[in-house]
Coordinates of C-alpha atoms and ligand atoms in Angstrom, one line a residue:
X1 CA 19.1 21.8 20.5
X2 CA 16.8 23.4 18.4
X3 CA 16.3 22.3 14.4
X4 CA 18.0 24.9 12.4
X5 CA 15.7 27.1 10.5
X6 CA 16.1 28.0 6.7
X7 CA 14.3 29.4 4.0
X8 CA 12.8 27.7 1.4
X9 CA 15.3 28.3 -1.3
X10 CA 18.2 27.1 1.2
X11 CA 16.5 24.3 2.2
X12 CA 16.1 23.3 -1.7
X13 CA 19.5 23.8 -2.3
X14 CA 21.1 21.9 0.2
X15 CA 18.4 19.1 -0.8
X16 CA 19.5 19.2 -4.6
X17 CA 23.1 19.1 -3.8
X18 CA 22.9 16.4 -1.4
X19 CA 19.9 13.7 -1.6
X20 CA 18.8 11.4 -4.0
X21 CA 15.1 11.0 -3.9
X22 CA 13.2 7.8 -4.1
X23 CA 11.0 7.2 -7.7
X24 CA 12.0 10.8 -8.4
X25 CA 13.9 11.7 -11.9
X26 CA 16.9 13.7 -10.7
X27 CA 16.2 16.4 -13.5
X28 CA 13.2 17.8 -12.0
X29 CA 15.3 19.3 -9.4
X30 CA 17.4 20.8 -11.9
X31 CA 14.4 23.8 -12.5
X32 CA 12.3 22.9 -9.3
X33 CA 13.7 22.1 -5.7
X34 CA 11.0 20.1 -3.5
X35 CA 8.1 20.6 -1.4
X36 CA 10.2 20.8 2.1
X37 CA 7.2 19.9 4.4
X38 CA 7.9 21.3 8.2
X39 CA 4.5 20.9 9.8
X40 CA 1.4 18.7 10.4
X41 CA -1.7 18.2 11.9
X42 CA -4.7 16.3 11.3
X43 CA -5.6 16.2 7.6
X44 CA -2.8 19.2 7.2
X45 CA 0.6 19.2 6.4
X46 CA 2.4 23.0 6.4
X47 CA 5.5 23.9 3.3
X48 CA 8.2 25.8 4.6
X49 CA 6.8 29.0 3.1
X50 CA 4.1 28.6 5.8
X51 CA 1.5 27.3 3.2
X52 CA -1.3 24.5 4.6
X53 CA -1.7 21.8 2.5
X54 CA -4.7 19.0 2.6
X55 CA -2.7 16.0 2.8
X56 CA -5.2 13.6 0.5
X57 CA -2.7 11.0 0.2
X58 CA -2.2 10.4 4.0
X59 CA 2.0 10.7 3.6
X60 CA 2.4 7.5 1.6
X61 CA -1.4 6.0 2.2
X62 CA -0.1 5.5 5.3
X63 CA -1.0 8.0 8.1
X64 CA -4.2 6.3 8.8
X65 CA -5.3 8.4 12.0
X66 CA -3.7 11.9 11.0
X67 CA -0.7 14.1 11.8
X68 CA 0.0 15.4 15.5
X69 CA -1.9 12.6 17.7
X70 CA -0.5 12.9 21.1
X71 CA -1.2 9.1 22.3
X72 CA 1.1 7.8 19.6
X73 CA 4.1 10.9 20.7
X74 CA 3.5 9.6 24.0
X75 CA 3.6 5.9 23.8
X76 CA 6.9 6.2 21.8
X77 CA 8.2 8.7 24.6
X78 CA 7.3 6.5 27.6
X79 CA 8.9 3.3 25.9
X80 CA 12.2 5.7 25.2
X81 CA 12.5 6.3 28.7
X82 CA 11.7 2.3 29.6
X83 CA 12.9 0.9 26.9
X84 CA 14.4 2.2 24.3
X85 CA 16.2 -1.0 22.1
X86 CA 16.1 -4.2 22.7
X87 CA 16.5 -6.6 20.4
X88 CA 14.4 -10.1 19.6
X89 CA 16.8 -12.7 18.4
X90 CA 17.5 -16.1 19.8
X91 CA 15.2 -16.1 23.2
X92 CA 14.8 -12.5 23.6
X93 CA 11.5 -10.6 23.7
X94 CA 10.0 -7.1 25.2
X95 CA 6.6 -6.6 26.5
X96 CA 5.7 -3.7 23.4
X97 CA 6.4 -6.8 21.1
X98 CA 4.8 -9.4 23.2
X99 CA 2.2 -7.3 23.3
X100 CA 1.8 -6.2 19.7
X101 CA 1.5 -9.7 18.7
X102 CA -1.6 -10.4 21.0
X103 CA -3.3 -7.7 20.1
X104 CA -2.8 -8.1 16.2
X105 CA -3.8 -11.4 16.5
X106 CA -7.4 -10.2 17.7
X107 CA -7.8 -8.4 14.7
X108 CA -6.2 -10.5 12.1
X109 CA -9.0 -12.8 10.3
X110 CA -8.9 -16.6 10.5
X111 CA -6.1 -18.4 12.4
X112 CA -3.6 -15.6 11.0
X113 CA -2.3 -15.6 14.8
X114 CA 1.4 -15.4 14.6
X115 CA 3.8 -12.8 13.4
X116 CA 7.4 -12.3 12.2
X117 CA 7.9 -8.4 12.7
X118 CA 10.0 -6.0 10.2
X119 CA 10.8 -2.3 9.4
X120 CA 9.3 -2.2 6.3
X121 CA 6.3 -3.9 3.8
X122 CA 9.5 -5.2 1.3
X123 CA 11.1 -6.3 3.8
X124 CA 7.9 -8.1 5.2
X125 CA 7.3 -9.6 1.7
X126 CA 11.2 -10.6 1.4
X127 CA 10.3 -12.5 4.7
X128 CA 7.2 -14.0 2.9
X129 CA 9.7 -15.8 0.0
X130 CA 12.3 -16.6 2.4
X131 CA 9.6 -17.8 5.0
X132 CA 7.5 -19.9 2.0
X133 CA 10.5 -21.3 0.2
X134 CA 11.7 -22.8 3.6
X135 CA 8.1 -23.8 4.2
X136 CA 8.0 -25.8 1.1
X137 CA 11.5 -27.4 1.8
X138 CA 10.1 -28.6 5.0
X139 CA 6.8 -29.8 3.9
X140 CA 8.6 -32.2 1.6
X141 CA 8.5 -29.8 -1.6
X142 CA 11.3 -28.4 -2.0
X143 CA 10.3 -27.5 -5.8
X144 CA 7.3 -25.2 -5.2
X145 CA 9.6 -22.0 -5.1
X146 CA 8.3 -19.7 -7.8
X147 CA 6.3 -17.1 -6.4
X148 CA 3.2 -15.2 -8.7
X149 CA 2.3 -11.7 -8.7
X150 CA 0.6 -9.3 -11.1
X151 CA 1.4 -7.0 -13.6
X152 CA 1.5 -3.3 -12.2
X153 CA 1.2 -5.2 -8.3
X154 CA 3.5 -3.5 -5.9
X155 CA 5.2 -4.8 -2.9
X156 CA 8.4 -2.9 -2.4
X157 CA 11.8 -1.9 -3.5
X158 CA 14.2 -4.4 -2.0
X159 CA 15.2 -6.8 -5.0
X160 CA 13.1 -9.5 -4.1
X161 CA 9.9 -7.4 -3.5
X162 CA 10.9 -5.7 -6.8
X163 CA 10.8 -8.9 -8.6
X164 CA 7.6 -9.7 -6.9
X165 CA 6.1 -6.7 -8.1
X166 CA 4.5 -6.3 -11.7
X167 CA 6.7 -2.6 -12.7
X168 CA 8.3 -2.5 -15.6
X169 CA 10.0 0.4 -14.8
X170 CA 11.9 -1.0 -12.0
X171 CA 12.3 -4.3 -13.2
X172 CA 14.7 -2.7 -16.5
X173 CA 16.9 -0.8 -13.9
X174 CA 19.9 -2.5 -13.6
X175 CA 18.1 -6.1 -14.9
X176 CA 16.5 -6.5 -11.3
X177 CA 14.2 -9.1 -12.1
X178 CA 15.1 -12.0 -10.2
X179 CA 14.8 -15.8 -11.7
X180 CA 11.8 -17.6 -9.5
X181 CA 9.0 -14.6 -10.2
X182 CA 6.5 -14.6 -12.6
X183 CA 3.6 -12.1 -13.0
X184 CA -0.1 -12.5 -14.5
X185 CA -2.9 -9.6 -15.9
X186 CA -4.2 -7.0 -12.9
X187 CA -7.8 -6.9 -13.1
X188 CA -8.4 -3.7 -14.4
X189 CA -12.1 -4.1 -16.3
X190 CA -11.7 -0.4 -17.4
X191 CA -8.7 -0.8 -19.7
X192 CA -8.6 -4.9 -20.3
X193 CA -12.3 -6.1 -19.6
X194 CA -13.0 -5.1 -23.8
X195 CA -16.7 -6.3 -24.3
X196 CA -17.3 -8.6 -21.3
X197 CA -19.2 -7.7 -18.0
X198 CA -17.5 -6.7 -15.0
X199 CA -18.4 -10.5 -13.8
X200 CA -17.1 -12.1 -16.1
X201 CA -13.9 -10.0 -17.0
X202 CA -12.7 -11.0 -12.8
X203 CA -13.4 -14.6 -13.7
X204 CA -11.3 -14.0 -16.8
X205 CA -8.5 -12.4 -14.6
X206 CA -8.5 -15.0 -12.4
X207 CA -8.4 -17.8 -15.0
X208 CA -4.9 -16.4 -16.1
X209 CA -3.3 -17.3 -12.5
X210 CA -4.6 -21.1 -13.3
X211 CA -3.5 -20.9 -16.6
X212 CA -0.2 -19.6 -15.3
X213 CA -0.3 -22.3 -12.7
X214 CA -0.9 -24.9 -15.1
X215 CA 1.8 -23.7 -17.6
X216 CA 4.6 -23.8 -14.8
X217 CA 3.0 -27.1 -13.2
X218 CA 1.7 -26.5 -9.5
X219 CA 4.6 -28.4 -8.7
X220 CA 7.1 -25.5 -8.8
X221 CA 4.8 -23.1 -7.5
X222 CA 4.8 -21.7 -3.5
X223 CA 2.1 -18.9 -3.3
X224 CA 0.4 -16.2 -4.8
X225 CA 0.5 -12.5 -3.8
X226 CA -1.3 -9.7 -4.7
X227 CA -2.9 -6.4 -3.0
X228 CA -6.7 -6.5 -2.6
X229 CA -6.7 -3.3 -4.5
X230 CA -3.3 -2.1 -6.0
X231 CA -2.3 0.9 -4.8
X232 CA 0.7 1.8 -6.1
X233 CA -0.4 0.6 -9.6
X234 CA -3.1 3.1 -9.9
X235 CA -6.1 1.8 -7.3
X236 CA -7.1 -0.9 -8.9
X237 CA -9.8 -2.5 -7.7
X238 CA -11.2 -6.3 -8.8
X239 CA -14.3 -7.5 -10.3
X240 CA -16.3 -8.7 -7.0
X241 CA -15.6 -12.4 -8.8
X242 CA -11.9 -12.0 -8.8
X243 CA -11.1 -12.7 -5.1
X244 CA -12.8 -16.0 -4.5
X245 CA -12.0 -17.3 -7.7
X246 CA -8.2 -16.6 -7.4
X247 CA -8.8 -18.4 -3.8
X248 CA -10.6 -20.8 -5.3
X249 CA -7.4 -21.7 -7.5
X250 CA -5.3 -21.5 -5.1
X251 CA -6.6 -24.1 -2.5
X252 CA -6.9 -25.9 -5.8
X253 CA -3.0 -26.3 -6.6
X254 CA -2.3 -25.9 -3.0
X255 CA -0.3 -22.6 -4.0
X256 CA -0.2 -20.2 -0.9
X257 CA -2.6 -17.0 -1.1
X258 CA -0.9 -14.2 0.1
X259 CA -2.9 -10.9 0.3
X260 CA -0.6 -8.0 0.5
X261 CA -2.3 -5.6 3.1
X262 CA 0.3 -3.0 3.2
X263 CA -1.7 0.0 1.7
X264 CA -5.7 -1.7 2.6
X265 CA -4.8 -3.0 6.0
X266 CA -5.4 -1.2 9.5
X267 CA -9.0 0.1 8.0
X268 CA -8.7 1.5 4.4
X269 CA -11.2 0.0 2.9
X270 CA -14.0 0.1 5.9
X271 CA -12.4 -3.1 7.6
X272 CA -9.5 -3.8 9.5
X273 CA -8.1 -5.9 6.2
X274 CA -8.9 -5.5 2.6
X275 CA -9.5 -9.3 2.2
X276 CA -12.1 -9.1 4.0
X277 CA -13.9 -6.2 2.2
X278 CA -13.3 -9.7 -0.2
X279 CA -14.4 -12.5 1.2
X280 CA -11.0 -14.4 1.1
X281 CA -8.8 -16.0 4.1
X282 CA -5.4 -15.3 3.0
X283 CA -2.1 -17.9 4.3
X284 CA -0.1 -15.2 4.7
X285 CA -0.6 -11.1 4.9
X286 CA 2.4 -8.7 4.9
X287 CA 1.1 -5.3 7.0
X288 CA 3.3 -2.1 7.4
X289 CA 1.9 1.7 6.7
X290 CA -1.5 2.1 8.4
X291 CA 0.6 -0.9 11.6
X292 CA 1.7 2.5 12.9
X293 CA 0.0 5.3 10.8
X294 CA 3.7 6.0 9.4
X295 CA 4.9 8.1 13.0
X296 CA 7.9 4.9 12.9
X297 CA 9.1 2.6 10.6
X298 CA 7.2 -0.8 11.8
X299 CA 5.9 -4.1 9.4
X300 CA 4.8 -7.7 9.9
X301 CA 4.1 -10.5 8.7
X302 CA 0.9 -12.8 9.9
X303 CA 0.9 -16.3 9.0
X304 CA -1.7 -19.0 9.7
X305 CA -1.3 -22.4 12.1
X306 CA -0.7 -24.6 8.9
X307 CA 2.4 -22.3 8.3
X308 CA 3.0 -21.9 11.8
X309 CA 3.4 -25.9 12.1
X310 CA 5.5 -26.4 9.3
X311 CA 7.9 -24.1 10.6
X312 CA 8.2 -25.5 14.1
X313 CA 8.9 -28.3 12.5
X314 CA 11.9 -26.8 10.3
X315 CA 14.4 -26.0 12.5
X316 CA 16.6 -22.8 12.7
X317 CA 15.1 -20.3 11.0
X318 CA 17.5 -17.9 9.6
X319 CA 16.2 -15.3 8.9
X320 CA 15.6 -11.3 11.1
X321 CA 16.6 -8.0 11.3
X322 CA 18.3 -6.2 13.7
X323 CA 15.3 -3.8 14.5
X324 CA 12.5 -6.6 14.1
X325 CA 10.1 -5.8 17.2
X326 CA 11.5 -2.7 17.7
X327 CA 10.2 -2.3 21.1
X328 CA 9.6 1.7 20.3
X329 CA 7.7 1.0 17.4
X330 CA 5.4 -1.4 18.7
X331 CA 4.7 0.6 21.4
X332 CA 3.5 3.0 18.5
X333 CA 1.6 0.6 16.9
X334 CA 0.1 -0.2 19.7
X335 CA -0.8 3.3 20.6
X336 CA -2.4 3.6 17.1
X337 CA -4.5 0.4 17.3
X338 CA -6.0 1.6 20.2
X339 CA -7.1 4.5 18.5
X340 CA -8.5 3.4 15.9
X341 CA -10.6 1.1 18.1
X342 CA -11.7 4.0 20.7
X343 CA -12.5 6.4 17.7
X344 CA -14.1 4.0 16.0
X345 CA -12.6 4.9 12.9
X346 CA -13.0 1.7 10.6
X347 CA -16.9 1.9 11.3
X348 CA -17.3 5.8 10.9
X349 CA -15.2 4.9 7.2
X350 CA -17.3 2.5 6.5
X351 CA -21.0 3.4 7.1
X352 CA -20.2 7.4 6.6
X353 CA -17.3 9.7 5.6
X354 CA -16.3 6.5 2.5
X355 CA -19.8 6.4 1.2
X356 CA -19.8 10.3 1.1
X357 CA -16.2 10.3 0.0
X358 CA -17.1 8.0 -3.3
X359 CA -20.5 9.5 -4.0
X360 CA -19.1 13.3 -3.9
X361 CA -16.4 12.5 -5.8
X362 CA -18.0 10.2 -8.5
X363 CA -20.7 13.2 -9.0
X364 CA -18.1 16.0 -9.0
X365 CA -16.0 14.4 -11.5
X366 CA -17.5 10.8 -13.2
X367 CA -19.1 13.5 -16.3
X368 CA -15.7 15.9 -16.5
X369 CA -14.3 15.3 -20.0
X370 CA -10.8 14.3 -18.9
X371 CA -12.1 11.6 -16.9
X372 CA -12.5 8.0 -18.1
X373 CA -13.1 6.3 -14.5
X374 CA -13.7 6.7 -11.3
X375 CA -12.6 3.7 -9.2
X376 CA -11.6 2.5 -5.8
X377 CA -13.0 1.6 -2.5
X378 CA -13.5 3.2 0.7
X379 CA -10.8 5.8 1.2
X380 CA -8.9 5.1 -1.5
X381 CA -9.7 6.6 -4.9
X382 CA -8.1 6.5 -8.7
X383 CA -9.3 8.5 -11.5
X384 CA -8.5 7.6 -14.8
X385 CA -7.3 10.6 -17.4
X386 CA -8.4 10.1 -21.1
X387 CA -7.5 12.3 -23.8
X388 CA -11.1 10.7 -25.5
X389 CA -13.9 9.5 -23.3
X390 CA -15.7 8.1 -25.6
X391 CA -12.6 6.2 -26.9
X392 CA -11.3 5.4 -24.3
X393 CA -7.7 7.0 -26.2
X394 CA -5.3 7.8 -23.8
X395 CA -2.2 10.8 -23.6
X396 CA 0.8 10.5 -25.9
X397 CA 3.4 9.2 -22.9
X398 CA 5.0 12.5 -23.0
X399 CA 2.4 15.0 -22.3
X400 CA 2.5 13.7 -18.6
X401 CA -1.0 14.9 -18.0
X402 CA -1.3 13.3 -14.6
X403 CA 1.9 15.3 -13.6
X404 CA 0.7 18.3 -14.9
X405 CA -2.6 17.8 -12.8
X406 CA -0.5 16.6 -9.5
X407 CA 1.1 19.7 -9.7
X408 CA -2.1 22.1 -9.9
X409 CA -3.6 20.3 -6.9
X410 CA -0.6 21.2 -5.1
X411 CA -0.6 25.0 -6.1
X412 CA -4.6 24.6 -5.1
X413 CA -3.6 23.2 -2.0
X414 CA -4.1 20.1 -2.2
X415 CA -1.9 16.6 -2.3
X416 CA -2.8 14.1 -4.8
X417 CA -0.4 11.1 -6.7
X418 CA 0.2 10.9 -10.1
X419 CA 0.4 7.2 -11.3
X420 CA 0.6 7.2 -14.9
X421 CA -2.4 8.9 -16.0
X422 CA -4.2 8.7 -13.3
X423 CA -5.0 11.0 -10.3
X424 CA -4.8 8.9 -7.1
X425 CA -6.2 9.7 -3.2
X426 CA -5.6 8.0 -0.1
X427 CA -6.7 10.8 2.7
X428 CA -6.3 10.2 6.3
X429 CA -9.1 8.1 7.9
X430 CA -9.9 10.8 10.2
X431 CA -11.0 13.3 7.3
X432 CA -14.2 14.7 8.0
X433 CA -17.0 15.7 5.1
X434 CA -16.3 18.6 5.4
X435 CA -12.3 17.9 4.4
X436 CA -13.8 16.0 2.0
X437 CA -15.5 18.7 -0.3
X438 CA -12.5 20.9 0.7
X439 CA -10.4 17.8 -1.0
X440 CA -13.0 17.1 -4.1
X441 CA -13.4 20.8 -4.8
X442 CA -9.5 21.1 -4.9
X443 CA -9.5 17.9 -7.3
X444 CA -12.1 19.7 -9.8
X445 CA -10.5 23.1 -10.3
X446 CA -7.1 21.0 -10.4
X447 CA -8.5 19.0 -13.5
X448 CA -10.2 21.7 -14.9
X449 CA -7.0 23.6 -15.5
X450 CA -5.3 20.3 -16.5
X451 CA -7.9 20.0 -19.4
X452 CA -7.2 23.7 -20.4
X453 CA -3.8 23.1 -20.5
X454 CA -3.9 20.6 -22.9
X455 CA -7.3 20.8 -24.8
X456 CA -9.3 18.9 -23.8
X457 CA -12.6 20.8 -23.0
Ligands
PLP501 C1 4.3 0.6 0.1 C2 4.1 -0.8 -0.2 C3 5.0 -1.8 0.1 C4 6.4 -1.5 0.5 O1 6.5 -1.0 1.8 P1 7.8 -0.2 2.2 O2 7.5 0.1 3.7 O3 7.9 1.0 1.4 O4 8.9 -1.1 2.0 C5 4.6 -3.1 -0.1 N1 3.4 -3.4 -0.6 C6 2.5 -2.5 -0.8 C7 1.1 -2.9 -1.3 C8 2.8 -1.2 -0.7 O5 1.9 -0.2 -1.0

C-alpha cells in the first residue's frame, strides 16, 4: 500500500491535533504547524511543499554518511528476509550481532572490546549506571555509586540519563533529578575562562571534578562521564589540557572515565572516537547516532577487560532490552561501518572537507557583529550570539535571537540548531566543499537578517 499523500496544511493539522513533540513548547504549533519532511538524499532533505533543504545538522548529528545510501536499505532488507527478530537474552545470539561486535571491537580504542547493545544513547548510558553500580558491588565497593557529569552535558532523556545530564531545564520538570548525580563546570573558556589562558582555564575545569571528588570522598564515587565536546549543550569544546587532566584525576581516585561518544563517535571529529581527537582511553564509551547513521534505532555500550572481568565475576546480570542486538539493526550498522571504511570518510573529514569546513566558516563569520565565537571541531560547529562583542553582553532571555536566526536559515534553505544563543551545525560527513559554501553562505545571510531584526549592526 502506498503512503497516503496530503498537503502541507493537512499534514500540519493532523500533527497539531495528535503528537506531542519532543523539546518542543506545545504553543508554537498554536500559529505554526511543523516542517513535515517527506524526502532525502545526500546532504538534502525535501518539505512537503516540495522545497530542498541542506540538512546541516545531519537529522539529529546523526546521519553520518547521508540520506538515501542503498547498502544500508539493502542490508536491512536482506536481514528482513533472513532474519528479521530475534532476540539476545539468556544464550541466544544472531550472526548481525555477533558480527557487529567484532567489527566494533576493531575500531574501538584500547581494550574497549566488549559490548552490551541498546536502542538508544540514554538507554546506553542507563546501562552505564546500572552496569558500574553492579561493578562496584562486585569489586568489593559497594559505596562508589554516585556518578559525575557536567553542567549543560547531555546524555539522554530517560530519567537516569536526565539526571546524568547537566540541563536545568529538564531537571525542574516534574523534580527529575535523581539522588546519586552530581554535576561539575563545562569547560567553556569563552563564557567562564575570565582572564586566564585557554591552558590554564582546562586545568581549572578539570580541578573542579577533583575538588568535587574530594568533597564527596572518592569513596562514594563510580565514574565520570562527559562528551568530548558537548553537543547538545552548545558544541563545546575543551581546553586541549582538559582531557588528560580529567583522566589524570580519574586514575587518581580510581573513579571510572566514561567518554560519552554518542554525537563525536563513528567519525565526527576526524576519528572514529572523539577521545581520541583527545588523547584519553576512556573505561567505558556509550555510542548510538553516527552506530547506524540514524536509518534504525541501534546503541551500545563498550567496556574495557578490567570491567569485562569484574562482571564475569558478578553473576546474573539483570539487566537488557527486548530489542538489544536487534539483528536488523546491526545489520545496518554494519552496512554503514563498511562505508565509512570503503569511502574513506573519517580521513577525507579529517585532512580536507573539516579543515575547509572550520576555516570558511571562521572567515565568513568570526568578524560579523552578532558573533562572539566561533567554536568546535571537525564537523561539528557552534557559534556564539552576543548582543555586544566587545562585552561579551548577551540577549535578554526573551528575545530568543538564536530562534529567530534558526528560523531564517530555514526560509534560506538551510537547517541549523538553536541552543540557547547559539547557532549550532553538525552536516553529514559526506558534505562536499562545495555544500559547504552552499551551507556557510546560507549561515551569513541567515545572521545578517537576525542582526537587522534586532539591531544589532
Ligand atoms: C543524543 C544523545 C544522547 C541520547 O541519545 P538518544 O538516542 O536520543 O537516547 C546521549 N548522549 C549524547 C551525547 C547525545 O547527543
Amino acid at each position: 500500500m502506498a503512503a497516503v499523500e496530503r498537503g502541507t496544511d493537512e499534514w500540519q493539522k493532523l500533527d497539531v491535533a495528535h503528537h506531542l513533540h519532543p523539546f518542543t513548547d506545545p504553543k508554537y504549533f498554536d500559529t505554526k504547524g511543523p516542517l513535515v519532511v517527506t524526502h532525502a538524499d545526500g546532504v538534502y532533505i525535501t518539505d512537503s511543499s516540495g522545497r530542498k533543504i541542506l540538512d546541516g545538522m545531519a537529522g539529529l548529528w546523526c546521519v553520518n554518511v547521508g540520506y538515501g545510501r542503498q547498502e544500508l536499505i539493502d542490508a536491512a532488507h536482506a536481514q528482513m528476509q533472513k532474519l528479521a527478530y530475534y532476540n539476545v537474552f539468556f544464550q541466544s545470539a544472531t550472526p548481525p550481532q555477533i558480527e557487529l561486535s567484532r567489527v566494533l571491537s576493531e575500531i574501538t580504542p584500547g581494550d574497549l572490546n566488549h559490548f552490551f547493545f541498546t536502542n538508544s544513547g540514554s538507554e546506553a548510558n542507563d546501562t552505564i549506571i546500572r552496569m558500574v553500580r553492579h561493578f562496584w558491588e562486585v569489586e568489593g565497593q559497594p559505596d562508589k555509586q554516585i556518578f559525575i557529569g557536567r553542567n549543560l552535558g547531555y546524555h539522554g532523556s530517560t530519567l537516569a540519563a536526565t539526571s546524568l545530564g547537566g540541563m536545568a531545564a529538564m531537571h525542574g520538570m516534574g523534580k527529575s533529578l535523581l539522588p546519586g548525580f552530581e554535576h561539575i563546570m563545562h569547560p567553556h573558556w569563552y563564557a567562564e575562562g575570565g582572564d586566564l589562558s585557554e591552558a590554564e582555564f582546562g586545568l581549572k575545569a578539570a580541578q573542579a571534578l577533583e575538588d568535587k571528588i574530594l568533597e564527596l570522598g572518592p569513596e562514594n564515587v563510580a565514574a565520570f562521564v562527559g562528551e568530548p565536546i558537548q553537543g547538545a549543550g552548545g558544541v563545546i569544546d575543551p581546553p586541549a589540557t582538559y582531557w588528560p587532566e580529567i583522566q589524570r584525576i580519574c586514575r587518581k581516585y580510581d573513579v571510572l572515565l566514561v567518554a560519552d561518544e554518542v554525537i563525536c563517535g563513528f567519525g565526527r571529529l576526524g576519528h572514529w572516537f572523539g577521545c581520541e581527537a583527545y588523547g584519553i582511553q576512556p573505561d567505558l564509551m556509550p555510542m548510538a547516532k553516527g552506530l547506524s547513521s540514524g536509518y534504525l534505532p541501534i546503541a551500545a555500550v563498550a567496556y574495557s577487560g578490567r570491567v569485562h572481568k569484574t562482571l564475569q565475576e558478578g553473576g546474573l546480570f539483570s539487566h537488557g532490552y527486548t530489542y538489544s542486538g536487534h539483528p536488523v539493526s546491526c545489520a545496518v550498522a554494519l552496512a554503514n561501518i563498511q562505508l565509512i571504511k570503503d569511502e574513506n570518510l573519517i580521513q577525507t573529514v579529517h585532512d580536507d572537507t573539516a579543515p575547509y569546513f572550520r576555516k570558511t566558516l571562521t572567515d565568513a563569520v568570526a568578524d560579523h557583529p552578532l558573533v562572539g565565537e566561533v567554536r568546535g571541531a571537525g564537523l561539528l560547529a557552534g557559534i556564539q550570539l552576543v548582543k555586544d562583542k566587545a562585552t561579551k553582553t548577551l540577549f535578554e532571555e526573551d528575545l530568543a535571537v538564536a530562534v529567530k536566526c534558526r528560523d531564517h536559515c530555514l526560509n534560506n534553505g538551510l537547517i541549523m540548531r538553536a541552543v540557547g544563543q547559539s547557532m549550532v551545525a553538525s552536516p553529514p560527513l559526506t558534505i562536499t566543499r562545495a555544500q559547504i559554501d552552499e551551507l556557510v553562505e546560507k549561515a551569513v545571510k541567515s545572521l545578517d537578517q537576525t542582526a537587522a531584526d534586532v539591531g544589532v549592526m
